Coordinates of C-alpha atoms and ligand atoms in Angstrom, one line a residue:
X1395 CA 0.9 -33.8 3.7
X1396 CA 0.4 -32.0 0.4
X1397 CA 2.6 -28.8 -0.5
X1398 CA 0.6 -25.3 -1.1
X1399 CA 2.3 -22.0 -2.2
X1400 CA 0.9 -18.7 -1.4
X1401 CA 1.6 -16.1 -4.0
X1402 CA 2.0 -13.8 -1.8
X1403 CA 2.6 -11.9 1.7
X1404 CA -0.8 -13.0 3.9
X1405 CA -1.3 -12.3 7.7
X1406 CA 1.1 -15.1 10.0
X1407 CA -2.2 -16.8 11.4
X1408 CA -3.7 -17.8 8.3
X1409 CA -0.1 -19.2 7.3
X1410 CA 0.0 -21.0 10.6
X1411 CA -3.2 -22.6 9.9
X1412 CA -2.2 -24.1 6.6
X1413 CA 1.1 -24.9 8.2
X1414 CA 0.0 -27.2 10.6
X1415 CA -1.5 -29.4 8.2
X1416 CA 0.8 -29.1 5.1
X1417 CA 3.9 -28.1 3.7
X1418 CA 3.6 -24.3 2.5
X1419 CA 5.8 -22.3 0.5
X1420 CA 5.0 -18.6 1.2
X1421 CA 6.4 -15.7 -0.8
X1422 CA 7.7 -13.2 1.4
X1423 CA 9.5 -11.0 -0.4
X1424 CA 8.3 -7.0 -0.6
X1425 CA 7.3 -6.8 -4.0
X1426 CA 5.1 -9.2 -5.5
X1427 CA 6.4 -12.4 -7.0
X1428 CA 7.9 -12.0 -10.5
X1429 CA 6.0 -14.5 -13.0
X1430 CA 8.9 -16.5 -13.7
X1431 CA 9.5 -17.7 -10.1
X1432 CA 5.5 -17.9 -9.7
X1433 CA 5.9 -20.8 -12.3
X1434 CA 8.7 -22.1 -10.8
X1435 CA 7.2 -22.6 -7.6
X1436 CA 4.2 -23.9 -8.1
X1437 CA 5.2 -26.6 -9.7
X1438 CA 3.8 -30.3 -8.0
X1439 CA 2.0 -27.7 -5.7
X1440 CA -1.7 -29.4 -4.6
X1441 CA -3.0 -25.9 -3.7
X1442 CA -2.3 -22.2 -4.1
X1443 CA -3.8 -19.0 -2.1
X1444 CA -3.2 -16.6 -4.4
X1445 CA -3.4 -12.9 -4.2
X1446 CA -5.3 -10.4 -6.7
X1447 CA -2.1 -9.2 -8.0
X1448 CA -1.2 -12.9 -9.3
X1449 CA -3.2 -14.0 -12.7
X1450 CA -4.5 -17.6 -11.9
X1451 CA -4.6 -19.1 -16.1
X1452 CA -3.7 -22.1 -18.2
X1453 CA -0.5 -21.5 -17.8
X1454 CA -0.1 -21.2 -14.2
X1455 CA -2.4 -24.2 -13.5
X1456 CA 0.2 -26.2 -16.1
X1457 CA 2.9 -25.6 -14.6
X1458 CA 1.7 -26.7 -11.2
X1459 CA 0.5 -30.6 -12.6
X1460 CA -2.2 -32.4 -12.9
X1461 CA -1.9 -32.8 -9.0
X1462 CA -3.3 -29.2 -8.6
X1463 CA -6.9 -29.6 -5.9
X1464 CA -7.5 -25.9 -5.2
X1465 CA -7.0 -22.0 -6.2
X1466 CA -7.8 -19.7 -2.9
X1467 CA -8.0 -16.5 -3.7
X1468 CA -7.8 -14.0 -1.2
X1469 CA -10.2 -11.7 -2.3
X1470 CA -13.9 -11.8 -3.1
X1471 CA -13.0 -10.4 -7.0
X1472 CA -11.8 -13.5 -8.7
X1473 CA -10.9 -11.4 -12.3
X1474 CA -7.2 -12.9 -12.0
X1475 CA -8.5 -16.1 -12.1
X1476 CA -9.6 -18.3 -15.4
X1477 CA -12.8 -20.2 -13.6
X1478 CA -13.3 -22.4 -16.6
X1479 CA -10.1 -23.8 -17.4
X1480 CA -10.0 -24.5 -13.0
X1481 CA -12.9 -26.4 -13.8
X1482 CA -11.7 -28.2 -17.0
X1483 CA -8.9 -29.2 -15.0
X1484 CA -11.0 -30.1 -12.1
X1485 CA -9.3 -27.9 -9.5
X1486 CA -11.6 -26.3 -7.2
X1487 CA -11.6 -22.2 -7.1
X1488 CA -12.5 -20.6 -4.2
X1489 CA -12.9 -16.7 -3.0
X1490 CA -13.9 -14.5 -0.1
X1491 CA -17.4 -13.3 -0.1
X1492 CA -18.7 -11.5 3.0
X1493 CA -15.7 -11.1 5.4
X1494 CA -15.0 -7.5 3.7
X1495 CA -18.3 -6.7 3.0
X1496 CA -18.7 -3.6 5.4
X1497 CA -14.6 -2.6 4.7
X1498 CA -15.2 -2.1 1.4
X1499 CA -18.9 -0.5 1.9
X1500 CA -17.5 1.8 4.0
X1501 CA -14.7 3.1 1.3
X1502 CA -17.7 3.6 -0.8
X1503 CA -19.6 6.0 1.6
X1504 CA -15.8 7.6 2.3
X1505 CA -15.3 8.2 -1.3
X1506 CA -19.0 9.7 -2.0
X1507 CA -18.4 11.6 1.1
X1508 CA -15.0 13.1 -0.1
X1509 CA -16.1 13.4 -3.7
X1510 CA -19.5 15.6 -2.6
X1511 CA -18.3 17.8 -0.1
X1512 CA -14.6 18.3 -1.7
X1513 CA -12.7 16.4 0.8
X1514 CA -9.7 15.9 -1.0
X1515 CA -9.4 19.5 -2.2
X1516 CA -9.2 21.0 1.1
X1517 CA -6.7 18.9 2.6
X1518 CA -4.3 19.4 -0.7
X1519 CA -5.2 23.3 0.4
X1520 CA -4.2 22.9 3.6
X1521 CA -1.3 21.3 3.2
X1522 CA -0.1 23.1 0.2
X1523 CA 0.4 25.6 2.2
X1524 CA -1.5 28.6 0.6
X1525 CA -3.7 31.0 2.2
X1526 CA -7.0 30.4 3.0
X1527 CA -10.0 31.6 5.5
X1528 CA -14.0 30.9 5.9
X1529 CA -15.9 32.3 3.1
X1530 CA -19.3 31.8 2.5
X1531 CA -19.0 30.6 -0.9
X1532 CA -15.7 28.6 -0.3
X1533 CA -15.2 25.2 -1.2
X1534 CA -18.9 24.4 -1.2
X1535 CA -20.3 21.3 -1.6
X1536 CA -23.5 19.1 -2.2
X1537 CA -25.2 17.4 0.3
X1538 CA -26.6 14.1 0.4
X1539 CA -29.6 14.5 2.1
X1540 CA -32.8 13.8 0.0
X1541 CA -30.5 12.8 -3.4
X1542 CA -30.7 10.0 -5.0
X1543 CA -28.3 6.8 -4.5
X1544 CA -27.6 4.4 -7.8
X1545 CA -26.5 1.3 -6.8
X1546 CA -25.0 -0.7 -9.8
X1547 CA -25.0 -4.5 -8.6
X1548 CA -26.8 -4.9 -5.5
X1549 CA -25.2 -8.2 -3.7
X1550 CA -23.5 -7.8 -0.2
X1551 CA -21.2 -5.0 -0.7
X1552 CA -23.9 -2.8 -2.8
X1553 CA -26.8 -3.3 -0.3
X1554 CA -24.3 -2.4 2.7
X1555 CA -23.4 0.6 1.0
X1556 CA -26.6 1.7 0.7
X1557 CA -27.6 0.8 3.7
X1558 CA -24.9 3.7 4.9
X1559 CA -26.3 6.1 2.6
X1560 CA -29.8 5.9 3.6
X1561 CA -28.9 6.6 7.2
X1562 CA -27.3 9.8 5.3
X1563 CA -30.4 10.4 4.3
X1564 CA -30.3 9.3 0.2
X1565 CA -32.8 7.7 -1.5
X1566 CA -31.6 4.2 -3.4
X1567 CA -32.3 2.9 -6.3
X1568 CA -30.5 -0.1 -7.9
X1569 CA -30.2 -2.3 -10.8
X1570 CA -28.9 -5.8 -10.8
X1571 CA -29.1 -9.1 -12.5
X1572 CA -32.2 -10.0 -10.2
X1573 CA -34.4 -8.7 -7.3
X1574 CA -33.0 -8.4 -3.8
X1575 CA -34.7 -10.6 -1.1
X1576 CA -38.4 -7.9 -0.6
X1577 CA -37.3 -7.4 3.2
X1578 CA -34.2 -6.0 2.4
X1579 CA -36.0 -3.8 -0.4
X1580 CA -38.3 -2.9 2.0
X1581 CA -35.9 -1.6 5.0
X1582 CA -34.0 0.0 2.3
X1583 CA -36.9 1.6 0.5
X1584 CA -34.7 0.7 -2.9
X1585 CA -36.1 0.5 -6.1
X1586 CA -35.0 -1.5 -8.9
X1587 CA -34.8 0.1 -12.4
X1588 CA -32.6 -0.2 -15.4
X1589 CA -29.5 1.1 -15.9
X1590 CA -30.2 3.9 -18.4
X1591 CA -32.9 5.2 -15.7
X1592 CA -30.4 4.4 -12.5
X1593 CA -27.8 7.0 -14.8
X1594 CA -30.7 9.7 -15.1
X1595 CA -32.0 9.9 -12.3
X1596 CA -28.7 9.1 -9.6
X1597 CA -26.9 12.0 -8.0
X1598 CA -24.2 9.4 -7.0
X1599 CA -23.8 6.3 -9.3
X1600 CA -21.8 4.1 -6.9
X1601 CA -20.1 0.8 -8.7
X1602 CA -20.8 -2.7 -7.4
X1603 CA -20.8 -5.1 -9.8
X1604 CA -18.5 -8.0 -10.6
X1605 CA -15.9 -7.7 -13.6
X1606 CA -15.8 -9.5 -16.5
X1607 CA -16.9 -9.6 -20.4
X1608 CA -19.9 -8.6 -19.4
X1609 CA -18.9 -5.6 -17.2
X1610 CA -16.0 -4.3 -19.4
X1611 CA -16.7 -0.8 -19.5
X1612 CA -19.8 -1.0 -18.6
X1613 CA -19.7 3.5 -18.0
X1614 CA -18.3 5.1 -20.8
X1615 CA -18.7 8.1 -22.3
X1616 CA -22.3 7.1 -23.4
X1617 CA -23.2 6.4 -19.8
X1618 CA -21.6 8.8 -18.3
X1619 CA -23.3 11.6 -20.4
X1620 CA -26.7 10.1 -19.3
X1621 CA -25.7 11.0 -16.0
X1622 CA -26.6 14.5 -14.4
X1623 CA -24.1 17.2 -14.3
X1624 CA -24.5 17.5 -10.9
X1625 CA -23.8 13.9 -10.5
X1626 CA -20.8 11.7 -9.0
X1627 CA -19.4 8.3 -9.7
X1628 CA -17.6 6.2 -7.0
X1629 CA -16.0 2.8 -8.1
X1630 CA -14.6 0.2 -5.2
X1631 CA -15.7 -2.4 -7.5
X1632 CA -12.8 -3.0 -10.6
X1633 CA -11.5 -0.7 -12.6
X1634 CA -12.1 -2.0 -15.8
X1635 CA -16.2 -1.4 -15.5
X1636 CA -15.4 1.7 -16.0
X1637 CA -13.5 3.5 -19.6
X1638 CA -10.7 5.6 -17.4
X1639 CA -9.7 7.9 -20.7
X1640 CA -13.8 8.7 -21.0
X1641 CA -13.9 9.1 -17.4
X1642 CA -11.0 12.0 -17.6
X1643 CA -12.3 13.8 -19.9
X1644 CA -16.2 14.0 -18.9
X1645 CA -14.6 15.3 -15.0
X1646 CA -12.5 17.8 -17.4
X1647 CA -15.1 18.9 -19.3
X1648 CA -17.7 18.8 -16.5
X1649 CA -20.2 16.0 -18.2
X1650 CA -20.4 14.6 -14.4
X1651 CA -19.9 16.9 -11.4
X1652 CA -17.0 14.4 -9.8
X1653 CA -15.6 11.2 -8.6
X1654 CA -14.2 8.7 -6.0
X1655 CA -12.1 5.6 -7.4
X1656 CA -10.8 3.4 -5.6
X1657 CA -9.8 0.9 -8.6
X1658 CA -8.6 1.4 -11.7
X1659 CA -8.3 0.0 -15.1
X1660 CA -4.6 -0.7 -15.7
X1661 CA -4.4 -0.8 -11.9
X1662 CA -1.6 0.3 -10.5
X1663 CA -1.5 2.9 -13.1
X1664 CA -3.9 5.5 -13.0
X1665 CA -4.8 7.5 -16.2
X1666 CA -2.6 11.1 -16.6
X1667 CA -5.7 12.8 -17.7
X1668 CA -7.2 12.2 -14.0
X1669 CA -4.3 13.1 -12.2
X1670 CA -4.5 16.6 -12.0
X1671 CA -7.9 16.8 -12.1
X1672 CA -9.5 18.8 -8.9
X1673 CA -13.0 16.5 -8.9
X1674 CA -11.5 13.4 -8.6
X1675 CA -10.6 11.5 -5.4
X1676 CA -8.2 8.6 -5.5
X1677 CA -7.4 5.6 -3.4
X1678 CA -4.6 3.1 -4.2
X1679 CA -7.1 0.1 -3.7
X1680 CA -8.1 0.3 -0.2
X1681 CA -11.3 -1.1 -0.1
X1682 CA -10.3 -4.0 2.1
X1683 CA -7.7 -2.8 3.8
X1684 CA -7.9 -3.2 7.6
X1685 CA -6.2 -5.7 9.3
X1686 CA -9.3 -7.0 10.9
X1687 CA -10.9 -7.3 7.2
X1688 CA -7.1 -8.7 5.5
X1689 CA -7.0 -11.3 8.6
X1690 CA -10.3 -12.8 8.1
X1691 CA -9.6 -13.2 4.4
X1692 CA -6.7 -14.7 4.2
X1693 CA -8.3 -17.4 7.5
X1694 CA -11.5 -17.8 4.8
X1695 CA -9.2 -18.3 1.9
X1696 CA -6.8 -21.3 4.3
X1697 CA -10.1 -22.8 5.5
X1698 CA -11.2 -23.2 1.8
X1699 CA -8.1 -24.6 0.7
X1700 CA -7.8 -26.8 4.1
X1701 CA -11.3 -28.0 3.0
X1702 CA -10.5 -29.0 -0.4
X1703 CA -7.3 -30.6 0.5
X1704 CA -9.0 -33.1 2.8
X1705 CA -11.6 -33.9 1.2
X1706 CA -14.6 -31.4 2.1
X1707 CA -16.9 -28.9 0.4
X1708 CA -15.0 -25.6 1.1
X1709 CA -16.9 -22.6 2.2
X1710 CA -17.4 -20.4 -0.7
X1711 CA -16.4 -22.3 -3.8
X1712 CA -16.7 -19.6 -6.9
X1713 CA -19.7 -20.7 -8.8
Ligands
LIG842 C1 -11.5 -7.9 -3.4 O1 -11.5 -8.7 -2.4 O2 -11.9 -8.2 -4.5 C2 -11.0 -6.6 -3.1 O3 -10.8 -5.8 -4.2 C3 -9.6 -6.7 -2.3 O4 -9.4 -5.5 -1.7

């Protein structure tokens, strides 16, 4: 029997499955584990399922021992986790591709839905309490039928969401590190272009892409004054791809039209220069956030460290 901690709270099923084979040490508390006791417990631990919220580093893989097989991250981001020094210590890093593909596509299409036709706005009205009645000219919005989708990083969760946009009617074009398989191109109509193009031509630029050095603020306030005026950015992906500060001030000074976010870059923060902005709608991470969706990651993320523990190849080692 080996011992495995999970960093954090994770649905009862998945914890039963790992407890019928090993010894687990589960952090229930309400807040998230402080790093100190993180340490603490993970030391002589053979596996960990961590959350998004813990950073997986040097450190933490030290303090477990040498014993340490596998890091299951329950999430299909793996930015809190140092990949290379797992592999330099040979422990096996795994994550959770595809199970909350269409969740977090369908945030996306929610957020350029809210952003375009003012969403958030009205319900603030509503509930502010103020007077209002139907006017021609109020709270208009844009439609999406006939614009232009940008997808930036077109893997699973980028090709779902613009699979819902084209049955909104949007054209798609995308850029990514390579082509998509032709038949999805195809049924999608989507075009691949370069970024610089995808930022003229996009009357939504919707995020995608994975973070890291590569992908640190990918749209600032270069990018974002390529964009059209009349164009929106959404972001399910991570906040960091995207410079918050530069963000606030091109919705202030109306560089882009609006915006959806659903990440951000000192997350949970969110930048005071969005806050009271009008044109920008924010969720507190929800992308994943059914339980269907949370219950079949955290059962991906115990099969992959289940795998590793005895022996096998787990599902969707990160690469
Ligand atoms: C992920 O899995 O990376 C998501 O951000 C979690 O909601």
């Amino acid at each position: 029997m080996s011992r495995v901690v999970v960093t954090g709270r994770i649905p009862e099923a998945a914890i039963e499955k790992l407890r019928a084979e090993h010894d687990v040490d589960a952090w229930q508390g309400p807040e998230s584990i402080s790093r100190e006791e993180l340490l603490r417990r993970v030391a002589g631990a053979d596996g960990i399922v961590s959350l998004l919220t813990e950073r997986v580093d040097a450190e933490l893989l030290d303090a477990a021992g040498p014993q340490l097989k596998v890091v299951a991250n329950v999430a299909v981001g793996y930015d809190n986790i140092d990949v290379p020094a797992c592999t330099e210590r040979s422990v096996i890093a795994t994550n959770t591709p595809g199970v909350l593909t269409d969740a977090t596509a369908d945030i996306a299409l929610s957020l350029i839905l809210m952003a375009t036709r003012r969403l958030g706005e009205g319900e603030r009205l509503i509930r502010s309490g103020e007077a209002w009645k139907w006017g021609m000219f109020f709270l208009l919005g844009s439609s999406l039928q006939g614009k232009t989708l940008g997808v930036v990083g077109m893997g699973g969760i980028g090709q779902a969401t613009a699979r819902r946009a084209k049955a909104f009617g949007m054209e798609i074009v995308y850029q990514s590190r390579s082509e998509i398989d032709p038949a999805i191109a195809e049924e999608l109509g989507a075009r691949r272009v370069e970024l610089d193009e995808l930022l003229a031509i996009s009357d939504v630029v919707s995020l995608h892409c994975p973070y890291g050095p590569a992908t640190h603020h990918l749209i600032g306030a270069e990018q974002l004054a390529a964009m059209k005026d009349s164009a929106f950015l959404v972001n399910t992906a991570r906040g960091p791809i995207v410079d918050e500060a530069a963000l606030a001030s091109a919705l202030r000074d109306g560089v882009i039209a609006g915006a959806g976010l659903d990440v951000y870059e000192k997350e949970p923060q969110v930048d005071f220069g969005l806050l009271g902005l009008d044109n920008v709608v924010l969720l507190p991470h929800l992308g994943s956030a059914t339980v269907e969706t949370r219950t079949a990651m955290a059962m991906l993320a115990a099969d992959n460290a289940l795998a590793v523990l005895s022996g096998e190849r787990p599902a969707t080692p990160i690469r």
